[in-house]
Structure formats: structure tokens, C-alpha cells
Short mmCIF file of C-alpha atoms in Angstrom, two decimals:
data_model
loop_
_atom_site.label_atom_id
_atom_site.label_comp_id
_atom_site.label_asym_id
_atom_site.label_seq_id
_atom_site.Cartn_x
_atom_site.Cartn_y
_atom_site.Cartn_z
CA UNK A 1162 31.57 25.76 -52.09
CA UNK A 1163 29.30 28.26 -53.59
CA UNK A 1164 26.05 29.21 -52.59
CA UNK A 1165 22.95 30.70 -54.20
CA UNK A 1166 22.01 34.18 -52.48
CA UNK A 1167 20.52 37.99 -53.56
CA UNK A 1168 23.38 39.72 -54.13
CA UNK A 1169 22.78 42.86 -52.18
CA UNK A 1170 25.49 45.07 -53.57
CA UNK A 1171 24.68 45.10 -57.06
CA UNK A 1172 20.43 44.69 -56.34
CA UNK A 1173 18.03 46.33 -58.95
CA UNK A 1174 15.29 45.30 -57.24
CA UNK A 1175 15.60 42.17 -54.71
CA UNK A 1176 18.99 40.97 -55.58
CA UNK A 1177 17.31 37.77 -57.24
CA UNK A 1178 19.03 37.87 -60.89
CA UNK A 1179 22.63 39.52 -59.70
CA UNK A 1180 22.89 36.32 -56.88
CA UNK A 1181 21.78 33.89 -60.71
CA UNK A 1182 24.32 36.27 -62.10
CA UNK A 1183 27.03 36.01 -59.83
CA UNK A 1184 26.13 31.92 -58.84
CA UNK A 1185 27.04 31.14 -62.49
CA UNK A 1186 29.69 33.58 -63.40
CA UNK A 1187 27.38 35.73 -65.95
CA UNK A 1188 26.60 39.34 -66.22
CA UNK A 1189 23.46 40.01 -64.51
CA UNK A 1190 21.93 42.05 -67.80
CA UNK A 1191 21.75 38.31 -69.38
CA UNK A 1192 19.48 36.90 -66.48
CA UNK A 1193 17.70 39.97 -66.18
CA UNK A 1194 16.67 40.02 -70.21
CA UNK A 1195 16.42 36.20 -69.78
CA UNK A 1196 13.00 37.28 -66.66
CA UNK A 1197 12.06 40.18 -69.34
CA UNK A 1198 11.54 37.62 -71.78
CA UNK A 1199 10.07 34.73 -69.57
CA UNK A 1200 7.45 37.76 -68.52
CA UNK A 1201 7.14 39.09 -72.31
CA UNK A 1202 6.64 35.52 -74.18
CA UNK A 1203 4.68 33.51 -71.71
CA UNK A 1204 3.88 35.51 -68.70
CA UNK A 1205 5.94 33.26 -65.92
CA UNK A 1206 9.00 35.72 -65.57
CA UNK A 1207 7.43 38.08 -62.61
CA UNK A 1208 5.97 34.50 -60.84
CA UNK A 1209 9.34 33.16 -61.20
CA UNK A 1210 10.86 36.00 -59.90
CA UNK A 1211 8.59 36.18 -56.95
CA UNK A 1212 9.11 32.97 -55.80
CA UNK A 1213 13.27 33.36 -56.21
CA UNK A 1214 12.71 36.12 -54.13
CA UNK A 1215 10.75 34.27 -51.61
CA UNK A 1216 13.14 31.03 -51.57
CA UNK A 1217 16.78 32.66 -52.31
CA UNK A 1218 18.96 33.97 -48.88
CA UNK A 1219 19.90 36.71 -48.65
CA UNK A 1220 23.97 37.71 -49.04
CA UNK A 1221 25.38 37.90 -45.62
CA UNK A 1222 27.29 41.18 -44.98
CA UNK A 1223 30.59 41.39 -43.12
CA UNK A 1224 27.90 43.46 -40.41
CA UNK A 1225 26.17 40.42 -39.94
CA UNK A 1226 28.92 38.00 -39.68
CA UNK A 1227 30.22 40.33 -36.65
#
């Protein structure tokens, strides 16, 4: 089963839109324009993000599966 986390690895900032990216099989440019825009057009992009980076797991690394 899948599950929702930051994607560490491939993080620009907190992981939040490469873990959307990677939980729906997307590039991670699409969800990152898709917060740009959110942000741009009606100024709920950054909240959104915010609270996705609040609520979303982190990835677990093979470290801390050891």
C-alpha cells in the first residue's frame, strides 16, 4: 500500500510537493507550479504548504529502519 510522506531525497524545501509528486506518480515541477499558483492567484499556496508540512511524515530512511 502506498503512503503519503516528504520525500527527503529529492526535497527543495520540506519534501512536501516531491512526497504529492511521488504519492501520485507525477513530476514534482507540476505540484510545485500547481503551490506557485495557489500562492500567486489566491494567496492559500504557502498556508497550504505549511500545514502539509506540519501533517505529512516524514520518509523513513533505511538508517532509521535499522
Amino acid at each position: 500500500m502506498k503512503k503519503l510522506t516528504r520525500d527527503l531525497e529529492h526535497k527543495v524545501l520540506g519534501g512536501v510537493c516531491s512526497g504529492i509528486a511521488k504519492y501520485f506518480g507525477v513530476d514534482p515541477v507540476i505540484v510545485r507550479l500547481g503551490f506557485v499558483l495557489l500562492s500567486c492567484l489566491y494567496g492559500c499556496g504557502l498556508l497550504a504548504y505549511i500545514v502539509a508540512l506540519i501533517i505529512i511524515p516524514k520518509e523513513e530512511t533505511k538508517e532509521e529502519e535499522v
